[in-house]
Amino acid sequence: MEKYLLLAMFCQVLLTFAVMIIMGRRRFSAARNKTISMQDFVTMKLDKAGDDVHVAGRNFVNQFEMPVLFFVASLAALQLNATGYVLIVLAWCFVISRIIHSIIHLGGNRVKMRYYSFLVSCLCVLAMWVQIVTQAFLM
């Protein structure tokens, strides 16, 4: 079971790198189109950049918020040998909901759908923590 959890963690890492690449491409495209200058990158004052640049940057920051709780929960589960079927399903639901969240955010950015995918990811990581703590105290 540990391998499936590790694979879910790896997929979340890949999502972070994919978003980073999208963010970089959008930023350099804006610089190439003269929306922003290369000098703007010195202070990262990208106020003149388009919404697509800001959304990609915000989505990249999102990859270091709730996913941190996912990674810590996953590492705790591995350390405590608490990687049962339920935890693996929750981990994969978390990662899938984060992928959906990013697709929505970087695509059409339908706020209601984005919120629901975010909510699902939050509930999954909360349930992971409940599962881990429960198993830790029942062992």
mmCIF file of C-alpha atoms in Angstrom:
data_model
loop_
_atom_site.group_PDB
_atom_site.id
_atom_site.type_symbol
_atom_site.label_atom_id
_atom_site.label_comp_id
_atom_site.label_asym_id
_atom_site.label_seq_id
_atom_site.Cartn_x
_atom_site.Cartn_y
_atom_site.Cartn_z
ATOM 1 C CA MET A 1 0.000 0.000 0.000
ATOM 2 C CA GLU A 2 2.900 2.358 0.700
ATOM 3 C CA LYS A 3 3.815 2.376 -2.983
ATOM 4 C CA TYR A 4 0.359 3.656 -3.962
ATOM 5 C CA LEU A 5 0.641 6.490 -1.454
ATOM 6 C CA LEU A 6 4.098 7.348 -2.726
ATOM 7 C CA LEU A 7 2.728 7.369 -6.269
ATOM 8 C CA ALA A 8 -0.063 9.769 -5.252
ATOM 9 C CA MET A 9 2.541 12.037 -3.658
ATOM 10 C CA PHE A 10 4.609 11.902 -6.843
ATOM 11 C CA CYS A 11 1.585 12.863 -8.943
ATOM 12 C CA GLN A 12 1.036 15.897 -6.716
ATOM 13 C CA VAL A 13 4.682 16.833 -7.226
ATOM 14 C CA LEU A 14 4.242 16.448 -11.000
ATOM 15 C CA LEU A 15 1.177 18.706 -10.852
ATOM 16 C CA THR A 16 3.247 21.357 -9.078
ATOM 17 C CA PHE A 17 5.931 21.184 -11.762
ATOM 18 C CA ALA A 18 3.327 21.286 -14.546
ATOM 19 C CA VAL A 19 1.759 24.418 -13.047
ATOM 20 C CA MET A 20 5.230 25.954 -12.671
ATOM 21 C CA ILE A 21 5.911 25.376 -16.362
ATOM 22 C CA ILE A 22 2.545 26.873 -17.353
ATOM 23 C CA MET A 23 3.223 29.871 -15.126
ATOM 24 C CA GLY A 24 6.669 30.366 -16.644
ATOM 25 C CA ARG A 25 5.393 30.088 -20.194
ATOM 26 C CA ARG A 26 2.649 32.637 -19.510
ATOM 27 C CA ARG A 27 5.088 35.048 -17.887
ATOM 28 C CA PHE A 28 7.621 34.845 -20.693
ATOM 29 C CA SER A 29 4.870 35.116 -23.271
ATOM 30 C CA ALA A 30 3.737 38.336 -21.596
ATOM 31 C CA ALA A 31 7.329 39.615 -21.698
ATOM 32 C CA ARG A 32 7.672 38.611 -25.352
ATOM 33 C CA ASN A 33 4.421 40.469 -26.135
ATOM 34 C CA LYS A 34 5.748 43.517 -24.234
ATOM 35 C CA THR A 35 2.899 43.394 -21.702
ATOM 36 C CA ILE A 36 5.581 43.311 -19.047
ATOM 37 C CA SER A 37 9.313 43.916 -19.311
ATOM 38 C CA MET A 38 12.111 41.622 -18.264
ATOM 39 C CA GLN A 39 13.001 44.304 -15.704
ATOM 40 C CA ASP A 40 9.632 43.638 -14.011
ATOM 41 C CA PHE A 41 10.976 40.211 -13.044
ATOM 42 C CA VAL A 42 13.693 41.807 -10.908
ATOM 43 C CA THR A 43 11.143 42.842 -8.283
ATOM 44 C CA MET A 44 8.401 40.471 -9.504
ATOM 45 C CA LYS A 45 6.134 43.491 -9.861
ATOM 46 C CA LEU A 46 3.921 41.995 -12.543
ATOM 47 C CA ASP A 47 0.962 44.327 -12.074
ATOM 48 C CA LYS A 48 0.747 45.044 -15.806
ATOM 49 C CA ALA A 49 0.615 41.357 -16.694
ATOM 50 C CA GLY A 50 -2.673 39.903 -17.881
ATOM 51 C CA ASP A 51 -5.102 37.889 -15.810
ATOM 52 C CA ASP A 52 -3.775 34.625 -17.261
ATOM 53 C CA VAL A 53 -0.342 35.405 -15.789
ATOM 54 C CA HIS A 54 -1.776 36.263 -12.374
ATOM 55 C CA VAL A 55 -4.026 33.193 -12.334
ATOM 56 C CA ALA A 56 -1.107 30.900 -13.151
ATOM 57 C CA GLY A 57 0.976 32.506 -10.414
ATOM 58 C CA ARG A 58 -1.848 32.141 -7.934
ATOM 59 C CA ASN A 59 -2.360 28.508 -8.889
ATOM 60 C CA PHE A 60 1.349 27.851 -8.362
ATOM 61 C CA VAL A 61 1.110 29.371 -4.870
ATOM 62 C CA ASN A 62 -1.933 27.110 -4.260
ATOM 63 C CA GLN A 63 0.357 24.103 -4.736
ATOM 64 C CA PHE A 64 2.146 25.063 -1.518
ATOM 65 C CA GLU A 65 -0.903 25.566 0.659
ATOM 66 C CA MET A 66 -3.317 22.647 1.162
ATOM 67 C CA PRO A 67 -0.907 20.141 -0.458
ATOM 68 C CA VAL A 68 1.503 20.743 2.428
ATOM 69 C CA LEU A 69 -1.057 19.150 4.766
ATOM 70 C CA PHE A 70 -1.386 16.277 2.270
ATOM 71 C CA PHE A 71 2.376 15.668 2.182
ATOM 72 C CA VAL A 72 2.712 15.822 5.966
ATOM 73 C CA ALA A 73 -0.252 13.448 6.388
ATOM 74 C CA SER A 74 1.251 11.083 3.828
ATOM 75 C CA LEU A 75 4.636 11.086 5.541
ATOM 76 C CA ALA A 76 2.984 10.546 8.924
ATOM 77 C CA ALA A 77 0.976 7.635 7.495
ATOM 78 C CA LEU A 78 4.125 6.076 6.085
ATOM 79 C CA GLN A 79 5.949 6.498 9.385
ATOM 80 C CA LEU A 80 3.077 5.056 11.429
ATOM 81 C CA ASN A 81 2.284 2.203 8.999
ATOM 82 C CA ALA A 82 -1.198 3.667 8.562
ATOM 83 C CA THR A 83 -1.457 3.283 4.801
ATOM 84 C CA GLY A 84 -4.572 1.179 4.512
ATOM 85 C CA TYR A 85 -7.063 1.079 1.678
ATOM 86 C CA VAL A 86 -9.128 4.002 2.994
ATOM 87 C CA LEU A 87 -6.108 6.280 3.272
ATOM 88 C CA ILE A 88 -4.928 5.395 -0.250
ATOM 89 C CA VAL A 89 -8.362 6.169 -1.705
ATOM 90 C CA LEU A 90 -8.455 9.485 0.169
ATOM 91 C CA ALA A 91 -4.956 10.369 -1.031
ATOM 92 C CA TRP A 92 -5.846 9.680 -4.650
ATOM 93 C CA CYS A 93 -9.114 11.603 -4.307
ATOM 94 C CA PHE A 94 -7.100 14.522 -2.968
ATOM 95 C CA VAL A 95 -4.654 14.452 -5.879
ATOM 96 C CA ILE A 96 -7.385 14.034 -8.496
ATOM 97 C CA SER A 97 -9.391 16.903 -7.016
ATOM 98 C CA ARG A 98 -6.254 19.083 -7.038
ATOM 99 C CA ILE A 99 -5.657 18.240 -10.696
ATOM 100 C CA ILE A 100 -9.270 19.123 -11.486
ATOM 101 C CA HIS A 101 -8.907 22.337 -9.472
ATOM 102 C CA SER A 102 -5.843 23.347 -11.498
ATOM 103 C CA ILE A 103 -7.469 22.492 -14.816
ATOM 104 C CA ILE A 104 -10.468 24.648 -13.905
ATOM 105 C CA HIS A 105 -8.341 27.467 -12.485
ATOM 106 C CA LEU A 106 -5.938 27.602 -15.440
ATOM 107 C CA GLY A 107 -8.684 27.035 -17.994
ATOM 108 C CA GLY A 108 -12.129 28.602 -18.006
ATOM 109 C CA ASN A 109 -11.838 29.419 -14.287
ATOM 110 C CA ARG A 110 -15.444 28.725 -13.390
ATOM 111 C CA VAL A 111 -15.378 29.804 -9.754
ATOM 112 C CA LYS A 112 -18.197 27.574 -8.496
ATOM 113 C CA MET A 113 -16.663 24.426 -10.010
ATOM 114 C CA ARG A 114 -13.221 25.462 -8.768
ATOM 115 C CA TYR A 115 -14.619 25.926 -5.266
ATOM 116 C CA TYR A 116 -16.210 22.472 -5.255
ATOM 117 C CA SER A 117 -12.971 20.800 -6.345
ATOM 118 C CA PHE A 118 -11.117 22.760 -3.660
ATOM 119 C CA LEU A 119 -13.681 21.734 -1.048
ATOM 120 C CA VAL A 120 -13.362 18.059 -2.012
ATOM 121 C CA SER A 121 -9.572 18.268 -1.684
ATOM 122 C CA CYS A 122 -9.877 19.888 1.754
ATOM 123 C CA LEU A 123 -12.305 17.229 2.964
ATOM 124 C CA CYS A 124 -10.030 14.476 1.646
ATOM 125 C CA VAL A 125 -6.995 15.760 3.479
ATOM 126 C CA LEU A 126 -9.021 16.281 6.659
ATOM 127 C CA ALA A 127 -10.328 12.717 6.393
ATOM 128 C CA MET A 128 -6.756 11.491 5.863
ATOM 129 C CA TRP A 129 -5.724 13.154 9.098
ATOM 130 C CA VAL A 130 -8.689 11.711 10.980
ATOM 131 C CA GLN A 131 -7.848 8.255 9.603
ATOM 132 C CA ILE A 132 -4.183 8.539 10.597
ATOM 133 C CA VAL A 133 -4.861 9.843 14.105
ATOM 134 C CA THR A 134 -7.550 7.217 14.657
ATOM 135 C CA GLN A 135 -5.239 4.417 13.577
ATOM 136 C CA ALA A 136 -2.361 5.805 15.629
ATOM 137 C CA PHE A 137 -4.405 5.764 18.817
ATOM 138 C CA LEU A 138 -6.033 2.394 18.119
ATOM 139 C CA MET A 139 -2.744 0.615 17.386
#
